[in-house]
CSV table of N, CA and C in Angstrom, one decimal:
chain,number,residue,atom,x,y,z
R,1,UNK,N,0.8,-1.2,0.0
R,1,UNK,CA,0.0,0.0,0.0
R,1,UNK,C,0.9,1.2,0.0
R,2,UNK,N,0.4,2.2,-0.8
R,2,UNK,CA,1.1,3.5,-0.9
R,2,UNK,C,0.4,4.6,-0.2
R,3,UNK,N,1.1,5.4,0.6
R,3,UNK,CA,0.5,6.5,1.3
R,3,UNK,C,-0.1,7.4,0.2
R,4,UNK,N,-1.2,8.1,0.6
R,4,UNK,CA,-1.9,9.0,-0.3
R,4,UNK,C,-1.2,10.4,-0.1
R,5,UNK,N,-0.9,11.0,-1.2
R,5,UNK,CA,-0.3,12.4,-1.2
R,5,UNK,C,-1.2,13.2,-2.2
R,6,UNK,N,-1.7,14.3,-1.7
R,6,UNK,CA,-2.5,15.3,-2.5
R,6,UNK,C,-1.7,16.6,-2.5
R,7,UNK,N,-1.4,17.0,-3.8
R,7,UNK,CA,-0.7,18.3,-3.9
R,7,UNK,C,-1.7,19.2,-4.7
R,8,UNK,N,-1.7,20.5,-4.2
R,8,UNK,CA,-2.6,21.5,-4.8
R,8,UNK,C,-1.8,22.5,-5.6
R,9,UNK,N,-2.3,22.9,-6.7
R,9,UNK,CA,-1.7,24.0,-7.5
R,9,UNK,C,-2.8,24.7,-8.3
R,10,UNK,N,-2.5,25.8,-8.8
R,10,UNK,CA,-3.5,26.5,-9.6
R,10,UNK,C,-3.2,26.5,-11.1
R,11,UNK,N,-4.2,26.6,-11.9
R,11,UNK,CA,-4.0,26.7,-13.3
R,11,UNK,C,-4.9,27.8,-13.8
R,12,UNK,N,-4.8,28.0,-15.1
R,12,UNK,CA,-5.7,29.1,-15.7
R,12,UNK,C,-7.2,28.8,-15.5
R,13,UNK,N,-7.5,27.5,-15.5
R,13,UNK,CA,-8.9,27.1,-15.4
R,13,UNK,C,-9.4,26.9,-14.0
R,14,UNK,N,-8.5,26.8,-13.0
R,14,UNK,CA,-8.9,26.6,-11.6
R,14,UNK,C,-7.9,25.7,-10.9
R,15,UNK,N,-8.2,25.2,-9.7
R,15,UNK,CA,-7.3,24.4,-9.0
R,15,UNK,C,-7.1,23.0,-9.6
R,16,UNK,N,-5.9,22.5,-9.3
R,16,UNK,CA,-5.5,21.1,-9.8
R,16,UNK,C,-5.0,20.4,-8.5
R,17,UNK,N,-5.6,19.2,-8.3
R,17,UNK,CA,-5.2,18.4,-7.2
R,17,UNK,C,-4.5,17.2,-7.8
R,18,UNK,N,-3.2,17.0,-7.5
R,18,UNK,CA,-2.5,15.8,-8.0
R,18,UNK,C,-2.6,14.8,-6.9
R,19,UNK,N,-3.1,13.6,-7.3
R,19,UNK,CA,-3.4,12.5,-6.3
R,19,UNK,C,-2.4,11.4,-6.6
R,20,UNK,N,-1.6,11.0,-5.6
R,20,UNK,CA,-0.6,10.0,-5.8
R,20,UNK,C,-0.8,9.0,-4.7
R,21,UNK,N,-0.7,7.7,-5.0
R,21,UNK,CA,-0.8,6.7,-4.0
R,21,UNK,C,-2.1,5.9,-4.1
R,22,UNK,N,-2.6,5.5,-2.9
R,22,UNK,CA,-3.8,4.7,-2.8
R,22,UNK,C,-4.9,5.5,-2.3
R,23,UNK,N,-6.0,5.5,-3.0
R,23,UNK,CA,-7.3,6.1,-2.6
R,23,UNK,C,-8.2,5.0,-2.2
R,24,UNK,N,-8.3,4.8,-0.9
R,24,UNK,CA,-9.1,3.7,-0.4
R,24,UNK,C,-9.8,4.1,0.9
R,25,UNK,N,-10.3,3.1,1.6
R,25,UNK,CA,-11.1,3.3,2.8
R,25,UNK,C,-10.4,4.2,3.8
R,26,UNK,N,-9.1,4.0,4.0
R,26,UNK,CA,-8.3,4.7,5.0
R,26,UNK,C,-8.0,6.1,4.5
R,27,UNK,N,-7.9,6.4,3.2
R,27,UNK,CA,-7.4,7.7,2.7
R,27,UNK,C,-8.4,8.5,2.1
R,28,UNK,N,-9.6,7.9,1.7
R,28,UNK,CA,-10.6,8.7,1.0
R,28,UNK,C,-11.1,9.9,1.8
R,29,UNK,N,-11.2,9.9,3.1
R,29,UNK,CA,-11.6,11.1,3.8
R,29,UNK,C,-10.7,12.3,3.6
R,30,UNK,N,-9.4,12.0,3.3
R,30,UNK,CA,-8.4,13.1,3.1
R,30,UNK,C,-8.8,13.9,1.8
R,31,UNK,N,-9.2,13.2,0.8
R,31,UNK,CA,-9.6,13.9,-0.5
R,31,UNK,C,-10.8,14.8,-0.2
R,32,UNK,N,-11.8,14.2,0.5
R,32,UNK,CA,-13.0,15.0,0.8
R,32,UNK,C,-12.6,16.3,1.6
R,33,UNK,N,-11.7,16.2,2.6
R,33,UNK,CA,-11.3,17.3,3.4
R,33,UNK,C,-10.6,18.4,2.5
R,34,UNK,N,-9.7,17.9,1.6
R,34,UNK,CA,-8.9,18.9,0.8
R,34,UNK,C,-9.9,19.6,-0.2
R,35,UNK,N,-10.8,18.9,-0.8
R,35,UNK,CA,-11.7,19.5,-1.7
R,35,UNK,C,-12.6,20.5,-1.0
R,36,UNK,N,-13.1,20.1,0.2
R,36,UNK,CA,-14.0,21.0,1.0
R,36,UNK,C,-13.3,22.3,1.4
R,37,UNK,N,-12.0,22.2,1.6
R,37,UNK,CA,-11.3,23.4,2.0
R,37,UNK,C,-10.8,24.3,0.9
R,38,UNK,N,-11.0,23.9,-0.3
R,38,UNK,CA,-10.5,24.7,-1.5
R,38,UNK,C,-11.3,26.0,-1.6
R,39,UNK,N,-10.6,27.2,-1.6
R,39,UNK,CA,-11.4,28.4,-1.8
R,39,UNK,C,-11.5,28.7,-3.3
R,40,UNK,N,-12.5,29.6,-3.6
R,40,UNK,CA,-12.6,30.1,-4.9
R,40,UNK,C,-12.9,29.1,-6.0
R,41,UNK,N,-13.8,28.2,-5.8
R,41,UNK,CA,-14.2,27.2,-6.8
R,41,UNK,C,-15.3,27.8,-7.7
R,42,UNK,N,-16.1,28.7,-7.2
R,42,UNK,CA,-17.3,29.2,-8.0
R,42,UNK,C,-16.9,29.5,-9.4
R,43,UNK,N,-17.5,28.9,-10.4
R,43,UNK,CA,-17.3,29.2,-11.8
R,43,UNK,C,-16.0,28.7,-12.3
R,44,UNK,N,-15.2,27.9,-11.6
R,44,UNK,CA,-13.9,27.4,-12.0
R,44,UNK,C,-14.0,25.9,-12.1
R,45,UNK,N,-12.9,25.4,-12.7
R,45,UNK,CA,-12.8,24.0,-12.9
R,45,UNK,C,-11.8,23.4,-12.0
R,46,UNK,N,-12.2,22.4,-11.2
R,46,UNK,CA,-11.3,21.6,-10.4
R,46,UNK,C,-10.9,20.4,-11.2
R,47,UNK,N,-9.6,20.2,-11.3
R,47,UNK,CA,-9.1,19.0,-12.0
R,47,UNK,C,-8.4,18.1,-11.0
R,48,UNK,N,-8.8,16.9,-11.0
R,48,UNK,CA,-8.1,15.9,-10.2
R,48,UNK,C,-7.2,15.1,-11.2
R,49,UNK,N,-5.9,15.3,-11.0
R,49,UNK,CA,-4.9,14.6,-11.8
R,49,UNK,C,-4.6,13.3,-11.2
R,50,UNK,N,-4.9,12.2,-11.8
R,50,UNK,CA,-4.8,10.9,-11.3
R,50,UNK,C,-3.6,10.0,-11.8
R,51,UNK,N,-2.7,10.7,-12.5
R,51,UNK,CA,-1.6,9.9,-13.1
R,51,UNK,C,-0.8,9.1,-12.1
R,52,UNK,N,-0.7,9.5,-10.9
R,52,UNK,CA,0.0,8.8,-9.8
R,52,UNK,C,-0.8,7.9,-9.0
R,53,UNK,N,-2.1,7.8,-9.3
R,53,UNK,CA,-3.0,7.0,-8.5
R,53,UNK,C,-2.6,5.5,-8.7
R,54,UNK,N,-2.3,4.8,-7.7
R,54,UNK,CA,-1.8,3.4,-7.8
R,54,UNK,C,-2.9,2.4,-7.5
R,55,UNK,N,-3.9,2.8,-6.7
R,55,UNK,CA,-5.0,1.9,-6.3
R,55,UNK,C,-6.2,2.8,-6.0
R,56,UNK,N,-7.4,2.3,-6.4
R,56,UNK,CA,-8.6,3.0,-6.0
R,56,UNK,C,-9.7,1.9,-5.8
R,57,UNK,N,-10.2,1.9,-4.6
R,57,UNK,CA,-11.3,0.9,-4.3
R,57,UNK,C,-12.6,1.6,-4.3
R,58,UNK,N,-13.6,0.9,-3.8
R,58,UNK,CA,-15.0,1.5,-3.9
R,58,UNK,C,-15.1,2.8,-3.0
R,59,UNK,N,-14.3,2.8,-1.9
R,59,UNK,CA,-14.3,4.0,-1.1
R,59,UNK,C,-13.6,5.2,-1.8
R,60,UNK,N,-12.6,4.9,-2.6
R,60,UNK,CA,-12.0,5.9,-3.5
R,60,UNK,C,-12.9,6.4,-4.5
R,61,UNK,N,-13.7,5.5,-5.2
R,61,UNK,CA,-14.7,6.0,-6.1
R,61,UNK,C,-15.7,6.9,-5.5
R,62,UNK,N,-16.2,6.5,-4.3
R,62,UNK,CA,-17.1,7.3,-3.5
R,62,UNK,C,-16.5,8.7,-3.2
R,63,UNK,N,-15.2,8.7,-2.9
R,63,UNK,CA,-14.5,10.0,-2.6
R,63,UNK,C,-14.5,10.9,-3.8
R,64,UNK,N,-14.3,10.3,-5.0
R,64,UNK,CA,-14.3,11.0,-6.2
R,64,UNK,C,-15.7,11.6,-6.4
R,65,UNK,N,-16.8,10.8,-6.2
R,65,UNK,CA,-18.1,11.4,-6.3
R,65,UNK,C,-18.4,12.5,-5.3
R,66,UNK,N,-17.9,12.3,-4.1
R,66,UNK,CA,-18.1,13.3,-3.0
R,66,UNK,C,-17.4,14.6,-3.5
R,67,UNK,N,-16.2,14.5,-4.1
R,67,UNK,CA,-15.5,15.7,-4.6
R,67,UNK,C,-16.3,16.4,-5.6
R,68,UNK,N,-16.9,15.6,-6.5
R,68,UNK,CA,-17.8,16.1,-7.5
R,68,UNK,C,-19.0,16.9,-6.9
R,69,UNK,N,-19.6,16.3,-5.9
R,69,UNK,CA,-20.7,16.9,-5.2
R,69,UNK,C,-20.3,18.2,-4.5
R,70,UNK,N,-19.2,18.1,-3.8
R,70,UNK,CA,-18.7,19.3,-3.1
R,70,UNK,C,-18.4,20.5,-4.1
R,71,UNK,N,-17.8,20.1,-5.2
R,71,UNK,CA,-17.5,21.1,-6.2
R,71,UNK,C,-18.7,21.7,-6.8
R,72,UNK,N,-19.7,20.9,-7.1
R,72,UNK,CA,-21.0,21.3,-7.6
R,72,UNK,C,-21.7,22.2,-6.6
R,73,UNK,N,-21.7,21.9,-5.4
R,73,UNK,CA,-22.3,22.7,-4.3
R,73,UNK,C,-21.7,24.1,-4.3
R,74,UNK,N,-20.4,24.2,-4.6
R,74,UNK,CA,-19.7,25.4,-4.6
R,74,UNK,C,-19.8,26.1,-6.0
R,75,UNK,N,-20.7,25.7,-6.8
R,75,UNK,CA,-20.9,26.2,-8.2
R,75,UNK,C,-19.7,26.1,-9.1
R,76,UNK,N,-18.9,25.0,-8.9
R,76,UNK,CA,-17.8,24.8,-9.7
R,76,UNK,C,-18.0,23.6,-10.6
R,77,UNK,N,-17.0,23.2,-11.4
R,77,UNK,CA,-17.0,22.0,-12.2
R,77,UNK,C,-15.8,21.2,-11.9
R,78,UNK,N,-15.9,19.9,-12.3
R,78,UNK,CA,-14.8,19.0,-12.0
R,78,UNK,C,-14.5,18.2,-13.2
R,79,UNK,N,-13.2,17.8,-13.3
R,79,UNK,CA,-12.8,16.9,-14.4
R,79,UNK,C,-11.7,16.0,-13.8
R,80,UNK,N,-11.5,14.9,-14.4
R,80,UNK,CA,-10.4,13.9,-14.1
R,80,UNK,C,-9.4,13.9,-15.2
R,81,UNK,N,-8.2,13.9,-14.9
R,81,UNK,CA,-7.1,13.9,-15.9
R,81,UNK,C,-6.2,12.7,-15.7
R,82,UNK,N,-5.7,12.2,-16.7
R,82,UNK,CA,-4.7,11.1,-16.7
R,82,UNK,C,-5.1,9.9,-15.8
R,83,UNK,N,-6.4,9.5,-16.0
R,83,UNK,CA,-6.9,8.4,-15.2
R,83,UNK,C,-6.2,7.1,-15.6
R,84,UNK,N,-5.6,6.4,-14.6
R,84,UNK,CA,-5.0,5.1,-14.9
R,84,UNK,C,-6.0,4.1,-15.6
R,85,UNK,N,-5.5,3.3,-16.4
R,85,UNK,CA,-6.4,2.3,-17.2
R,85,UNK,C,-7.3,1.5,-16.3
R,86,UNK,N,-6.8,1.0,-15.2
R,86,UNK,CA,-7.7,0.2,-14.3
R,86,UNK,C,-8.8,1.0,-13.7
R,87,UNK,N,-8.5,2.2,-13.3
R,87,UNK,CA,-9.5,3.1,-12.7
R,87,UNK,C,-10.5,3.5,-13.8
R,88,UNK,N,-10.0,3.9,-15.0
R,88,UNK,CA,-10.9,4.3,-16.1
R,88,UNK,C,-11.8,3.1,-16.5
R,89,UNK,N,-11.3,1.9,-16.4
R,89,UNK,CA,-12.2,0.8,-16.7
R,89,UNK,C,-13.3,0.7,-15.7
R,90,UNK,N,-13.0,0.8,-14.4
R,90,UNK,CA,-14.1,0.8,-13.4
R,90,UNK,C,-15.1,1.9,-13.6
R,91,UNK,N,-14.6,3.1,-13.9
R,91,UNK,CA,-15.5,4.2,-14.2
R,91,UNK,C,-16.4,4.0,-15.4
R,92,UNK,N,-15.9,3.3,-16.4
R,92,UNK,CA,-16.7,3.0,-17.6
R,92,UNK,C,-17.8,1.9,-17.2
R,93,UNK,N,-17.4,0.9,-16.4
R,93,UNK,CA,-18.3,-0.2,-16.1
R,93,UNK,C,-19.4,0.3,-15.3
R,94,UNK,N,-19.2,1.2,-14.3
R,94,UNK,CA,-20.3,1.7,-13.5
R,94,UNK,C,-20.9,3.0,-14.0
R,95,UNK,N,-20.5,3.4,-15.2
R,95,UNK,CA,-21.2,4.5,-15.9
R,95,UNK,C,-20.7,5.9,-15.4
R,96,UNK,N,-19.7,6.0,-14.6
R,96,UNK,CA,-19.2,7.3,-14.2
R,96,UNK,C,-18.4,8.0,-15.2
R,97,UNK,N,-18.1,7.4,-16.3
R,97,UNK,CA,-17.4,8.1,-17.4
R,97,UNK,C,-18.4,9.0,-18.1
R,98,UNK,N,-19.7,8.9,-17.8
R,98,UNK,CA,-20.7,9.8,-18.3
R,98,UNK,C,-21.0,10.9,-17.2
R,99,UNK,N,-20.5,10.8,-16.0
R,99,UNK,CA,-20.7,11.7,-15.0
R,99,UNK,C,-19.5,12.7,-14.9
R,100,UNK,N,-18.3,12.1,-15.0
R,100,UNK,CA,-17.1,12.9,-14.9
R,100,UNK,C,-16.6,13.3,-16.4
R,101,UNK,N,-16.1,14.4,-16.5
R,101,UNK,CA,-15.3,14.8,-17.7
R,101,UNK,C,-14.0,14.2,-17.6
R,102,UNK,N,-13.6,13.3,-18.5
R,102,UNK,CA,-12.3,12.7,-18.5
R,102,UNK,C,-11.4,13.2,-19.6
R,103,UNK,N,-10.1,13.5,-19.2
R,103,UNK,CA,-9.1,14.0,-20.1
R,103,UNK,C,-7.9,13.1,-20.1
R,104,UNK,N,-7.2,12.9,-21.2
R,104,UNK,CA,-6.1,12.0,-21.3
R,104,UNK,C,-4.9,12.5,-20.5
R,105,UNK,N,-4.8,13.8,-20.3
R,105,UNK,CA,-3.6,14.4,-19.6
R,105,UNK,C,-4.0,15.7,-19.0
R,106,UNK,N,-3.1,16.2,-18.1
R,106,UNK,CA,-3.4,17.5,-17.5
R,106,UNK,C,-3.4,18.7,-18.4
R,107,UNK,N,-2.5,18.8,-19.4
R,107,UNK,CA,-2.5,20.0,-20.3
R,107,UNK,C,-3.9,20.0,-21.1
R,108,UNK,N,-4.4,18.9,-21.4
R,108,UNK,CA,-5.7,18.9,-22.1
R,108,UNK,C,-6.8,19.4,-21.2
R,109,UNK,N,-6.8,18.9,-19.9
R,109,UNK,CA,-7.8,19.2,-18.9
R,109,UNK,C,-7.8,20.7,-18.6
R,110,UNK,N,-6.6,21.3,-18.6
R,110,UNK,CA,-6.5,22.7,-18.1
R,110,UNK,C,-6.4,23.7,-19.3
R,111,UNK,N,-6.6,23.2,-20.5
R,111,UNK,CA,-6.5,24.1,-21.6
R,111,UNK,C,-7.7,25.1,-21.6
R,112,UNK,N,-7.5,26.4,-21.7
R,112,UNK,CA,-8.7,27.3,-21.7
R,112,UNK,C,-9.7,26.9,-22.8
R,113,UNK,N,-10.9,27.1,-22.4
R,113,UNK,CA,-12.0,26.8,-23.4
R,113,UNK,C,-12.6,28.2,-23.8
R,114,UNK,N,-13.3,28.2,-24.9
R,114,UNK,CA,-13.9,29.4,-25.3
R,114,UNK,C,-14.9,30.0,-24.3
R,115,UNK,N,-15.0,31.3,-24.2
R,115,UNK,CA,-15.8,32.0,-23.3
R,115,UNK,C,-17.2,31.4,-23.2
R,116,UNK,N,-17.6,31.0,-22.0
R,116,UNK,CA,-19.0,30.5,-21.9
R,116,UNK,C,-19.1,29.0,-22.1
R,117,UNK,N,-18.0,28.3,-22.5
R,117,UNK,CA,-18.0,26.9,-22.8
R,117,UNK,C,-18.2,26.2,-21.4
R,118,UNK,N,-18.8,25.1,-21.4
R,118,UNK,CA,-19.1,24.3,-20.2
R,118,UNK,C,-18.3,23.1,-20.2
R,119,UNK,N,-17.5,22.9,-19.1
R,119,UNK,CA,-16.7,21.7,-19.0
R,119,UNK,C,-17.5,20.4,-18.6
R,120,UNK,N,-18.7,20.6,-18.1
R,120,UNK,CA,-19.4,19.4,-17.6
R,120,UNK,C,-19.8,18.5,-18.7
R,121,UNK,N,-19.7,17.2,-18.4
R,121,UNK,CA,-20.1,16.1,-19.3
R,121,UNK,C,-19.4,16.2,-20.7
R,122,UNK,N,-18.3,16.8,-20.8
R,122,UNK,CA,-17.5,16.8,-22.0
R,122,UNK,C,-16.4,15.7,-21.8
R,123,UNK,N,-16.5,14.7,-22.7
R,123,UNK,CA,-15.5,13.6,-22.5
R,123,UNK,C,-14.5,13.7,-23.6
R,124,UNK,N,-13.2,13.8,-23.3
R,124,UNK,CA,-12.1,13.8,-24.2
R,124,UNK,C,-11.3,12.5,-24.1
R,125,UNK,N,-11.1,11.8,-25.1
R,125,UNK,CA,-10.3,10.6,-25.1
R,125,UNK,C,-9.2,10.6,-26.1
R,126,UNK,N,-8.2,9.9,-25.8
R,126,UNK,CA,-7.1,9.9,-26.8
R,126,UNK,C,-7.4,8.9,-28.0
């Protein structure tokens, strides 16, 4: 098991959280705490960069949904970038690839969109 590390940085479109390690029953509450504490989400895009995600169980999937709900409550949008193949497969099987906007990498996720464009439910695949 790998310890969960969450790093926060800002991009032109909004905050980016880099998630590295295991997102599971023991670590899922940390993601919820970090997302809940983010300032200035209104009208911005929160990107969860999952390139370093090594393991994600059902509690991790629930934490991703909770992050989406918290972001929506704050009038923001959310997208997932660089989702590992095993996690992407799970998201497809349970239909969450239609709930989350998925991007193949961080530069694609944080690329500015035309004025007024909506990030929600836009799926980008390689």
